[in-house]
Coordinates of C-alpha atoms in Angstrom, one line a residue:
M1205 CA -48.1 -67.1 -6.1
A1206 CA -45.8 -66.3 -3.2
P1207 CA -45.6 -69.8 -1.8
A1208 CA -44.9 -71.2 -5.2
K1209 CA -42.0 -68.8 -5.7
K1210 CA -40.7 -69.8 -2.3
R1211 CA -40.7 -73.5 -3.2
N1212 CA -38.9 -72.7 -6.5
V1213 CA -36.1 -70.8 -4.7
S1214 CA -35.8 -73.6 -2.1
S1215 CA -35.5 -76.2 -4.9
V1216 CA -32.8 -74.3 -6.6
K1217 CA -30.9 -74.0 -3.4
T1218 CA -31.3 -77.7 -2.7
A1219 CA -29.9 -78.5 -6.2
E1220 CA -26.9 -76.2 -5.6
K1221 CA -26.2 -77.8 -2.3
S1222 CA -26.4 -81.3 -3.8
A1223 CA -24.1 -80.2 -6.6
K1224 CA -21.6 -78.9 -4.1
K1225 CA -21.9 -82.0 -2.0
A1226 CA -21.4 -84.2 -5.1
K1227 CA -18.3 -82.2 -6.0
V1228 CA -16.9 -82.7 -2.5
D1229 CA -17.7 -86.4 -2.6
L1230 CA -16.1 -86.9 -6.0
S1231 CA -13.0 -85.1 -4.9
K1232 CA -12.8 -87.4 -1.8
S1233 CA -13.4 -90.4 -4.0
V1234 CA -10.5 -89.4 -6.3
E1235 CA -8.3 -89.0 -3.2
R1236 CA -9.3 -92.4 -1.8
I1237 CA -8.6 -94.2 -5.1
L1238 CA -5.2 -92.6 -5.5
E1239 CA -4.3 -93.3 -1.9
S1240 CA -5.2 -97.0 -1.8
R1241 CA -6.2 -99.6 -4.4
K1242 CA -8.8 -101.0 -2.1
H1243 CA -11.0 -98.1 -3.0
A1244 CA -10.8 -98.8 -6.7
N1245 CA -14.6 -99.4 -6.9
D1246 CA -15.2 -95.8 -6.1
V1247 CA -14.5 -95.1 -9.7
F1248 CA -18.0 -96.4 -10.6
D1249 CA -19.5 -93.5 -8.5
I1250 CA -17.5 -91.0 -10.6
L1251 CA -18.5 -92.6 -13.9
E1252 CA -22.2 -92.6 -12.7
S1253 CA -22.0 -88.9 -12.0
L1254 CA -20.5 -88.4 -15.4
Q1255 CA -23.8 -89.6 -16.9
A1256 CA -26.0 -87.5 -14.5
E1257 CA -28.7 -85.2 -15.7
Q1258 CA -27.6 -82.1 -13.8
E1259 CA -25.1 -79.9 -15.7
K1260 CA -23.0 -79.0 -12.6
E1261 CA -22.8 -82.6 -11.4
V1262 CA -21.5 -83.7 -14.9
I1263 CA -18.9 -80.9 -15.0
S1264 CA -17.7 -81.9 -11.5
A1265 CA -17.5 -85.5 -12.6
V1266 CA -15.5 -84.4 -15.7
A1267 CA -13.0 -82.6 -13.5
A1268 CA -12.8 -85.6 -11.2
C1269 CA -12.1 -87.9 -14.2
S1270 CA -9.4 -85.6 -15.5
E1271 CA -7.7 -85.5 -12.1
L1272 CA -7.9 -89.3 -11.5
F1273 CA -6.9 -90.7 -14.9
C1274 CA -4.2 -88.1 -15.6
A1275 CA -2.7 -89.1 -12.3
L1276 CA -3.0 -92.8 -13.2
L1277 CA -1.3 -92.1 -16.5
E1278 CA 1.6 -90.3 -14.8
R1279 CA 1.9 -93.2 -12.3
K1280 CA 1.8 -95.8 -15.2
E1281 CA -1.0 -97.6 -13.3
L1282 CA -3.1 -98.3 -16.5
F1283 CA -2.4 -101.5 -18.3
L1284 CA 0.0 -101.2 -21.3
G1285 CA -0.4 -102.9 -24.6
K1286 CA -3.4 -104.9 -26.0
L1287 CA -6.1 -104.7 -23.4
P1288 CA -7.5 -108.2 -22.4
G1289 CA -11.2 -108.5 -21.5
E1290 CA -12.1 -108.2 -17.8
E1291 CA -13.3 -111.9 -17.6
D1292 CA -10.0 -113.0 -19.3
A1293 CA -8.1 -111.0 -16.7
L1294 CA -9.8 -112.8 -13.8
S1295 CA -9.3 -116.3 -15.3
G1296 CA -5.9 -115.7 -16.7
G1297 CA -2.6 -115.9 -14.9
Y1298 CA -2.3 -112.2 -14.1
S1299 CA -0.9 -110.8 -10.9
A1300 CA -2.9 -108.6 -8.6
G1301 CA -1.1 -105.5 -9.8
D1302 CA -1.9 -106.4 -13.4
K1303 CA -5.6 -107.1 -12.6
Y1304 CA -5.8 -103.6 -11.0
Q1305 CA -4.2 -102.0 -14.1
I1306 CA -6.6 -103.9 -16.4
F1307 CA -9.6 -102.9 -14.3
M1308 CA -8.6 -99.2 -14.3
R1309 CA -7.8 -99.3 -18.0
H1310 CA -11.3 -100.5 -18.7
R1311 CA -12.7 -97.7 -16.6
Y1312 CA -10.5 -95.2 -18.5
T1313 CA -11.8 -96.5 -21.8
S1314 CA -15.4 -96.2 -20.5
C1315 CA -14.7 -92.6 -19.4
V1316 CA -13.3 -91.7 -22.8
E1317 CA -16.4 -93.1 -24.5
I1318 CA -18.7 -91.1 -22.3
L1319 CA -16.8 -88.0 -22.8
L1320 CA -16.9 -88.5 -26.6
E1321 CA -20.7 -88.8 -26.3
H1322 CA -20.8 -85.6 -24.3
L1323 CA -19.4 -83.8 -27.3
S1324 CA -22.9 -84.0 -28.7
H1325 CA -24.5 -82.9 -25.4
E1326 CA -27.2 -80.1 -25.5
Q1327 CA -25.3 -78.0 -22.9
Y1328 CA -22.3 -76.2 -24.3
D1329 CA -20.4 -76.1 -21.0
I1330 CA -20.5 -79.9 -20.8
K1331 CA -19.3 -80.2 -24.4
E1332 CA -16.4 -77.8 -23.7
S1333 CA -15.3 -79.4 -20.4
A1334 CA -15.5 -82.9 -22.1
M1335 CA -13.3 -81.7 -25.0
C1336 CA -10.7 -80.1 -22.7
C1337 CA -10.6 -83.3 -20.6
L1338 CA -10.0 -85.4 -23.7
M1339 CA -7.2 -83.2 -24.8
K1340 CA -5.6 -83.6 -21.3
F1341 CA -5.9 -87.4 -21.8
A1342 CA -4.3 -87.0 -25.2
A1343 CA -1.3 -85.2 -23.7
G1344 CA -1.1 -87.8 -20.9
E1345 CA -1.1 -90.7 -23.4
G1346 CA 1.5 -88.9 -25.5
R1347 CA 3.9 -88.8 -22.5
H1348 CA 2.9 -92.3 -21.3
P1349 CA 1.6 -94.3 -24.3
L1350 CA -0.8 -97.1 -23.7
E1351 CA -0.3 -98.8 -27.0
D1352 CA 2.7 -100.2 -28.9
L1353 CA 2.8 -97.6 -31.8
D1354 CA 4.8 -97.6 -35.0
W1355 CA 7.7 -95.5 -33.7
S1356 CA 9.2 -95.0 -37.1
E1357 CA 6.2 -92.9 -38.2
H1358 CA 3.9 -91.9 -35.5
Y1359 CA 6.1 -92.0 -32.4
S1360 CA 4.2 -91.7 -29.2
F1361 CA 1.3 -89.6 -30.3
P1362 CA -2.3 -90.7 -29.4
R1363 CA -3.6 -90.7 -33.0
E1364 CA -6.7 -92.9 -32.3
L1365 CA -7.9 -90.6 -29.5
I1366 CA -7.5 -87.5 -31.7
Q1367 CA -9.3 -89.3 -34.6
A1368 CA -12.2 -90.1 -32.3
L1369 CA -12.3 -86.5 -31.1
V1370 CA -12.4 -85.1 -34.6
D1371 CA -15.0 -87.6 -35.7
N1372 CA -17.3 -86.3 -32.9
L1373 CA -16.6 -82.7 -33.5
L1374 CA -17.6 -83.1 -37.2
S1375 CA -21.3 -83.8 -36.4
K1376 CA -23.7 -84.4 -39.2
T1377 CA -26.7 -82.9 -37.4
T1378 CA -25.4 -80.3 -35.0
D1379 CA -23.6 -77.0 -35.8
N1380 CA -20.4 -77.2 -33.7
S1381 CA -18.9 -73.9 -34.8
L1382 CA -18.7 -72.5 -31.2
L1383 CA -17.0 -75.7 -29.9
I1384 CA -14.6 -75.8 -32.8
S1385 CA -13.6 -72.2 -32.1
R1386 CA -12.8 -73.3 -28.6
F1387 CA -10.8 -76.2 -30.0
Q1388 CA -8.7 -73.8 -32.1
E1389 CA -6.3 -73.1 -29.3
F1390 CA -5.1 -76.7 -29.4
L1391 CA -4.4 -76.4 -33.1
E1392 CA -1.6 -74.0 -32.2
M1393 CA 0.4 -77.1 -31.2
E1394 CA 2.3 -78.5 -34.2
D1395 CA 1.7 -82.2 -33.6
V1396 CA -2.0 -81.7 -32.8
R1397 CA -2.5 -79.7 -36.0
Y1398 CA -0.7 -82.3 -38.1
Y1399 CA -2.8 -85.3 -36.8
V1400 CA -6.0 -83.3 -36.8
M1401 CA -5.5 -82.5 -40.5
S1402 CA -4.9 -86.2 -41.2
S1403 CA -8.0 -87.1 -39.2
I1404 CA -10.2 -84.6 -41.0
R1405 CA -9.2 -86.1 -44.4
D1406 CA -10.0 -89.7 -43.2
N1407 CA -13.3 -88.6 -41.8
V1408 CA -14.4 -86.6 -44.9
G1409 CA -13.6 -89.6 -47.1
K1410 CA -15.7 -92.0 -45.0
V1411 CA -18.7 -89.7 -44.5
M1412 CA -19.0 -88.4 -48.0
D1413 CA -18.5 -91.8 -49.6
K1414 CA -21.2 -93.2 -47.3
N1415 CA -23.5 -90.4 -48.5
K1416 CA -22.5 -91.0 -52.2
G1417 CA -21.1 -87.5 -52.5
A1418 CA -24.4 -85.8 -51.8
V1419 CA -24.4 -82.4 -50.1
V1420 CA -24.5 -82.6 -46.3
P1421 CA -24.8 -78.9 -45.3
V1422 CA -24.4 -79.1 -41.5
Y1423 CA -21.5 -81.6 -41.7
Q1424 CA -19.7 -79.7 -44.4
N1425 CA -20.0 -76.5 -42.5
N1426 CA -18.5 -78.1 -39.5
V1427 CA -15.6 -79.4 -41.6
F1428 CA -15.0 -76.1 -43.2
T1429 CA -15.1 -74.3 -39.8
L1430 CA -12.5 -76.7 -38.4
M1431 CA -10.2 -76.6 -41.5
S1432 CA -10.4 -72.8 -41.9
S1433 CA -9.3 -72.4 -38.2
I1434 CA -6.0 -74.1 -39.0
S1435 CA -3.1 -71.6 -39.2
M1436 CA -0.2 -73.0 -41.1
P1437 CA 3.5 -72.0 -40.2
N1438 CA 5.6 -70.3 -42.9
Q1439 CA 9.0 -71.7 -41.9
E1440 CA 10.2 -74.9 -40.4
S1441 CA 11.9 -72.9 -37.6
E1442 CA 8.4 -71.9 -36.4
L1443 CA 7.7 -75.6 -35.5
T1444 CA 8.5 -75.3 -31.8
N1445 CA 5.2 -75.8 -29.9
F1446 CA 4.5 -79.5 -29.5
M1447 CA 2.0 -81.2 -27.1
V1448 CA 4.1 -84.4 -27.0
K1449 CA 7.9 -84.0 -26.6
Q1450 CA 9.7 -86.8 -28.4
E1451 CA 12.8 -88.1 -26.6
A1452 CA 14.6 -89.5 -29.7
K1453 CA 14.9 -88.6 -33.4
H1454 CA 12.6 -85.6 -33.1
E1455 CA 14.0 -84.2 -36.4
D1456 CA 12.8 -87.4 -38.2
W1457 CA 9.2 -87.1 -36.9
K1458 CA 6.8 -86.1 -39.7
A1459 CA 4.9 -83.7 -37.4
A1460 CA 8.2 -81.8 -37.1
K1461 CA 8.7 -81.2 -40.8
L1462 CA 7.1 -78.3 -42.7
H1463 CA 6.9 -80.1 -46.0
E1464 CA 4.9 -82.9 -44.3
H1465 CA 2.5 -80.3 -42.9
K1466 CA 2.0 -78.9 -46.3
R1467 CA 1.4 -82.3 -47.8
V1468 CA -1.2 -83.2 -45.3
F1469 CA -2.8 -79.7 -45.5
E1470 CA -3.0 -80.1 -49.3
R1471 CA -4.5 -83.6 -49.2
M1472 CA -7.1 -82.4 -46.6
W1473 CA -8.4 -79.5 -48.7
L1474 CA -8.3 -81.5 -52.0
G1475 CA -10.2 -84.3 -50.2
F1476 CA -12.9 -81.9 -49.1
L1477 CA -13.2 -79.9 -52.3
K1478 CA -13.5 -82.8 -54.6
Y1479 CA -17.1 -83.3 -53.4
K1480 CA -20.1 -81.2 -54.3
L1481 CA -20.5 -78.2 -51.9
P1482 CA -23.5 -76.0 -51.0
N1483 CA -23.4 -72.7 -53.0
S1484 CA -22.8 -70.7 -49.8
M1485 CA -19.8 -73.0 -49.0
Y1486 CA -18.2 -72.2 -52.4
K1487 CA -18.2 -68.5 -51.4
K1488 CA -16.7 -69.1 -48.0
V1489 CA -13.9 -71.3 -49.5
L1490 CA -13.1 -68.8 -52.4
V1491 CA -12.9 -65.8 -50.0
I1492 CA -10.0 -67.4 -48.1
L1493 CA -8.5 -69.5 -51.0
H1494 CA -5.9 -67.1 -52.3
D1495 CA -4.3 -66.1 -49.0
S1496 CA -5.1 -68.9 -46.6
I1497 CA -4.9 -72.1 -48.7
L1498 CA -2.9 -71.7 -52.0
P1499 CA 0.3 -70.3 -50.3
Y1500 CA 0.6 -73.4 -48.1
M1501 CA 0.0 -76.1 -50.7
S1502 CA 2.9 -78.1 -52.1
K1503 CA 1.3 -78.0 -55.6
P1504 CA -1.2 -75.1 -55.9
T1505 CA -2.0 -76.0 -59.5
L1506 CA -3.9 -79.1 -58.2
M1507 CA -6.7 -76.6 -57.4
I1508 CA -7.4 -75.8 -61.0
D1509 CA -10.2 -78.4 -61.3
F1510 CA -12.0 -76.8 -58.3
L1511 CA -11.5 -73.3 -59.5
T1512 CA -12.6 -74.1 -63.0
A1513 CA -15.8 -75.7 -61.7
A1514 CA -16.4 -72.7 -59.4
Y1515 CA -15.7 -70.2 -62.2
E1516 CA -18.3 -71.9 -64.4
I1517 CA -21.1 -71.7 -61.8
G1518 CA -21.6 -68.0 -62.5
G1519 CA -22.6 -65.0 -60.4
A1520 CA -20.7 -64.1 -57.3
I1521 CA -19.0 -67.5 -57.1
S1522 CA -17.4 -66.8 -60.5
L1523 CA -16.2 -63.4 -59.3
L1524 CA -14.6 -64.9 -56.3
A1525 CA -12.9 -67.7 -58.3
L1526 CA -11.0 -65.0 -60.1
N1527 CA -8.8 -64.5 -57.1
G1528 CA -7.5 -68.0 -57.1
L1529 CA -7.2 -68.1 -60.8
F1530 CA -5.1 -64.9 -60.7
V1531 CA -2.7 -66.5 -58.3
L1532 CA -2.3 -69.6 -60.4
I1533 CA -1.9 -67.6 -63.7
H1534 CA 0.4 -64.9 -62.2
Q1535 CA 2.6 -67.0 -59.9
H1536 CA 2.4 -70.5 -61.3
N1537 CA 2.2 -69.8 -65.1
L1538 CA -1.2 -71.5 -65.5
D1539 CA -2.4 -71.6 -69.1
Y1540 CA -6.2 -71.1 -68.8
P1541 CA -8.0 -71.3 -72.2
D1542 CA -10.7 -68.7 -73.0
F1543 CA -10.0 -66.9 -69.8
Y1544 CA -10.7 -63.4 -71.2
K1545 CA -13.8 -64.7 -72.9
K1546 CA -15.2 -65.9 -69.6
L1547 CA -14.1 -62.7 -67.9
Y1548 CA -15.9 -60.7 -70.5
N1549 CA -19.1 -62.7 -69.9
L1550 CA -19.0 -62.0 -66.2
L1551 CA -19.8 -58.4 -67.0
E1552 CA -23.5 -58.3 -66.4
P1553 CA -25.8 -55.7 -64.6
S1554 CA -25.6 -57.8 -61.4
V1555 CA -21.8 -57.2 -61.1
F1556 CA -22.5 -53.7 -59.8
H1557 CA -24.7 -54.9 -57.0
V1558 CA -22.8 -57.9 -55.5
K1559 CA -20.9 -57.9 -52.3
Y1560 CA -17.6 -58.6 -54.0
R1561 CA -17.8 -55.8 -56.6
A1562 CA -14.6 -54.0 -55.3
R1563 CA -12.6 -57.2 -55.5
F1564 CA -13.9 -58.0 -59.0
F1565 CA -12.9 -54.6 -60.5
H1566 CA -9.6 -54.7 -58.7
L1567 CA -8.7 -58.1 -60.3
A1568 CA -10.2 -57.1 -63.7
N1569 CA -8.0 -54.0 -63.6
L1570 CA -5.0 -56.3 -63.1
F1571 CA -5.9 -58.7 -65.8
L1572 CA -6.4 -55.9 -68.3
S1573 CA -3.3 -53.9 -67.4
S1574 CA -1.1 -55.6 -70.0
S1575 CA -0.3 -53.5 -73.0
H1576 CA 0.1 -56.6 -75.1
L1577 CA -3.6 -57.5 -75.2
P1578 CA -5.2 -57.3 -78.7
V1579 CA -7.1 -54.0 -79.4
Y1580 CA -10.4 -55.8 -80.2
L1581 CA -10.4 -57.4 -76.7
V1582 CA -9.8 -54.1 -74.8
A1583 CA -12.4 -52.3 -77.0
A1584 CA -14.9 -55.1 -76.2
F1585 CA -14.4 -54.6 -72.5
A1586 CA -14.6 -50.8 -72.7
K1587 CA -17.8 -50.9 -74.8
R1588 CA -19.6 -53.5 -72.7
L1589 CA -18.8 -51.6 -69.5
A1590 CA -20.1 -48.4 -71.2
R1591 CA -23.4 -50.1 -72.2
L1592 CA -23.8 -51.5 -68.7
A1593 CA -23.1 -48.0 -67.3
L1594 CA -26.5 -46.8 -68.6
T1595 CA -28.3 -48.6 -65.8
A1596 CA -25.6 -48.7 -63.2
P1597 CA -25.9 -46.9 -59.8
P1598 CA -23.8 -43.8 -59.2
T1599 CA -21.3 -45.6 -56.9
A1600 CA -20.6 -48.1 -59.7
L1601 CA -20.3 -45.4 -62.3
L1602 CA -17.6 -43.7 -60.3
I1603 CA -15.6 -46.9 -60.8
V1604 CA -16.6 -47.7 -64.3
L1605 CA -15.8 -44.4 -66.0
P1606 CA -12.2 -44.1 -64.7
F1607 CA -11.8 -47.8 -65.6
I1608 CA -12.8 -47.2 -69.2
Y1609 CA -10.5 -44.2 -69.4
N1610 CA -7.6 -46.2 -68.1
L1611 CA -8.2 -48.9 -70.8
I1612 CA -8.1 -46.2 -73.5
R1613 CA -4.9 -44.7 -72.0
R1614 CA -3.1 -48.1 -72.1
H1615 CA -4.3 -48.8 -75.7
P1616 CA -4.2 -45.6 -77.8
S1617 CA -5.7 -47.6 -80.7
C1618 CA -9.0 -47.6 -78.8
R1619 CA -9.3 -43.8 -79.1
V1620 CA -11.3 -44.6 -82.2
L1621 CA -14.2 -45.3 -79.9
I1622 CA -14.1 -41.7 -78.8
H1623 CA -13.4 -40.0 -82.1
K1624 CA -15.9 -41.7 -84.4
P1625 CA -16.7 -39.5 -87.4
S1626 CA -20.4 -39.4 -88.2
T1627 CA -23.0 -37.3 -89.9
E1628 CA -25.4 -35.6 -87.5
D1629 CA -28.3 -35.7 -90.0
E1630 CA -28.1 -39.4 -90.5
P1631 CA -29.6 -41.7 -87.8
F1632 CA -27.0 -43.8 -86.0
E1633 CA -27.4 -47.5 -85.5
D1634 CA -25.0 -49.0 -83.0
P1635 CA -23.3 -52.1 -84.6
Y1636 CA -22.2 -53.4 -81.2
L1637 CA -23.7 -56.8 -80.4
M1638 CA -24.4 -56.9 -76.6
D1639 CA -25.6 -60.5 -76.6
E1640 CA -22.5 -61.9 -78.4
E1641 CA -20.4 -64.0 -75.9
D1642 CA -17.2 -63.9 -78.0
P1643 CA -15.5 -60.5 -77.6
A1644 CA -13.8 -61.0 -81.0
Q1645 CA -17.2 -61.1 -82.7
C1646 CA -19.1 -58.3 -80.9
R1647 CA -18.0 -55.6 -83.3
A1648 CA -17.0 -53.2 -80.5
L1649 CA -14.3 -51.4 -82.7
E1650 CA -17.1 -50.4 -85.2
S1651 CA -19.0 -48.7 -82.5
S1652 CA -18.4 -45.7 -80.2
L1653 CA -18.7 -44.8 -76.6
W1654 CA -21.9 -42.7 -77.0
E1655 CA -23.1 -44.0 -73.7
I1656 CA -20.5 -41.9 -71.9
K1657 CA -21.8 -38.8 -73.8
S1658 CA -25.3 -39.7 -72.5
L1659 CA -24.0 -39.9 -68.9
Q1660 CA -22.9 -36.2 -69.1
K1661 CA -26.6 -35.4 -68.3
H1662 CA -26.7 -37.8 -65.3
Y1663 CA -28.6 -36.7 -62.3
H1664 CA -25.6 -37.1 -60.0
P1665 CA -23.2 -34.2 -60.4
D1666 CA -20.1 -36.4 -59.7
V1667 CA -21.0 -38.8 -62.4
A1668 CA -21.8 -36.0 -64.9
K1669 CA -18.5 -34.4 -64.1
A1670 CA -16.6 -37.7 -64.6
A1671 CA -18.4 -38.2 -68.0
L1672 CA -17.3 -34.7 -69.2
L1673 CA -13.7 -35.8 -69.2
I1674 CA -14.2 -37.6 -72.4
N1675 CA -14.7 -34.2 -74.2
T1676 CA -11.1 -33.3 -73.5
P1677 CA -7.8 -35.1 -74.4
L1678 CA -7.1 -37.7 -71.8
S1679 CA -4.0 -37.2 -69.7
E1680 CA -1.3 -39.9 -69.8
Q1681 CA -1.5 -40.4 -66.1
E1682 CA -3.9 -43.2 -65.2
D1683 CA -6.7 -42.7 -62.7
D1684 CA -6.4 -44.5 -59.3
I1685 CA -9.6 -46.4 -59.0
S1686 CA -8.6 -47.9 -55.6
E1687 CA -10.1 -44.9 -53.9
T1688 CA -13.5 -45.4 -55.4
L1689 CA -13.8 -49.2 -55.2
E1690 CA -15.3 -49.2 -51.7
V1691 CA -17.4 -46.1 -52.0
T1692 CA -21.0 -46.7 -50.8
T1693 CA -24.3 -44.9 -51.5
Y1694 CA -24.3 -43.8 -47.9
E1695 CA -20.9 -42.2 -48.3
L1696 CA -22.0 -40.4 -51.4
M1697 CA -25.0 -39.0 -49.6
E1698 CA -22.9 -37.9 -46.6
K1699 CA -20.5 -36.1 -49.0
D1700 CA -23.3 -34.3 -50.7
L1701 CA -24.9 -33.2 -47.3
K1702 CA -21.5 -31.9 -46.1
Q1703 CA -21.2 -29.4 -48.9
P1704 CA -20.1 -25.9 -47.7
E1705 CA -23.0 -23.8 -46.6
I1706 CA -24.1 -21.1 -49.1
K1707 CA -24.3 -17.6 -47.7
S1708 CA -27.7 -16.1 -46.8
V1709 CA -29.7 -15.4 -49.9
P1710 CA -31.6 -12.0 -50.1
L1711 CA -35.3 -12.6 -50.3
E1712 CA -36.4 -8.9 -50.9
F1713 CA -34.8 -5.8 -52.3
E1714 CA -36.8 -3.4 -50.1
T1715 CA -37.2 -4.3 -46.5
A1716 CA -40.8 -4.5 -45.3
T1717 CA -41.7 -2.0 -42.5
R1718 CA -45.2 -3.2 -41.6
L1719 CA -47.7 -5.9 -42.5
L1720 CA -48.7 -5.9 -46.2
K1721 CA -46.4 -2.9 -46.8
G1722 CA -43.0 -2.7 -48.4
G1723 CA -41.4 -4.5 -51.2
G1724 CA -43.2 -2.4 -53.8
D1725 CA -46.5 -2.9 -52.0
V1726 CA -47.1 -6.1 -54.0
L1727 CA -48.8 -7.8 -51.1
G1728 CA -51.1 -4.8 -50.5
Q1729 CA -52.3 -4.9 -54.1
H1730 CA -53.5 -8.5 -53.8
F1731 CA -54.4 -9.0 -50.2
C1732 CA -56.1 -7.1 -47.5
L1733 CA -56.9 -7.6 -43.8
A1734 CA -60.6 -8.3 -43.2

């Protein structure tokens, strides 16, 4: 085994030496090309190394390409305008200088194409170096544009290169979350952010229409990762960090206007959300919707279709959709028909076990805080929660019981649920209809909160203590449920285990003096030493 190990070590050393030698050779090639045009053909060696199999050699070639072509862009030694074919350049009436610029421009185009392919490489380091190099090229093209652009709209920004970069980042087969997180630093630049958002919208439309709106999980996850990493500015005065500095009419540039950023941001999200999403994606979107998306849209009410569709899916997705609906109802005067009926139907046993339980009860508390709600509606919510409480875990009961008490405090007419006259000798049949979806038809006001009375015998002392409050007149001060929203079973256990220690308990009245003696000689009467 020893000789084999020796050979492996020597092969690794040889590979490292060859990589170092290649790096030195590439650096010299770049120097020769920049020193004299007669060495222009050395660029083929660099492009060949760019397609090598060894990772270190490829990364060295990427660095060489970055140095070479960024310098050529600065020197304006790449052909400007519509690029003619290489054969046309040789046969046409171009000067030697023009032919050199056309030649190097073609090599630059080839380099960009290879780098875009490397964004799908198996090795992350190669993908990262290729992406960073392309962004350097984008900055260089911004300062020294290669094409005649529409100056009234896009100025000198390399939109095509950014579009190609975004198209390759949004892979349909590979999860690019790590690479996108690396790309996030470039999104801090205002102009890059603006054109990336526009590129995402174009790409999503093409890909999803090609797939006829079918779910493409990996692709949609990449799109969401990229879109959710975009941080929007709050004020136009914050738009100061630009990759490309415009020399004239900077204030007229769309990328320098906050309302244009909002418009593109809105179109990007609406274009993504109009297609069917995986269920897990709905949750991811809804978690950030109320604070990372709606505040930066020009017309937040355009999200009503998406929120309505999400709200009707059911389960945790419906719970999360409440956040967005709350923002639209509270801040934008949205009139949502049958909202309370749908909220009522979300109250199921599973609501006590979902990850977003705290958020749901926080929002439900806000929705039911108005004193102008009809009595039958509040009574229906109180009764349904009481019925569900019979099978709820202790952590949920510590939320539900104060929640019900607060509802009764806000609506004194609901006290009839507590003070329900009845004859003890007669059997009581609860008229409440648990399966009725319409709170107006469930007959909650004809019933009582006997479930809370039952919970007074609960095995957990905190729950039993909370249930006993219904025996006394409720105070006018509402209970603060925010403290119990996040309580977990583990925390309850820890609290119980940290109870103050009880003082030592006496085990005998008379202290024993010897074996089987003492304490009234009870042991001696029943046992003996053989």
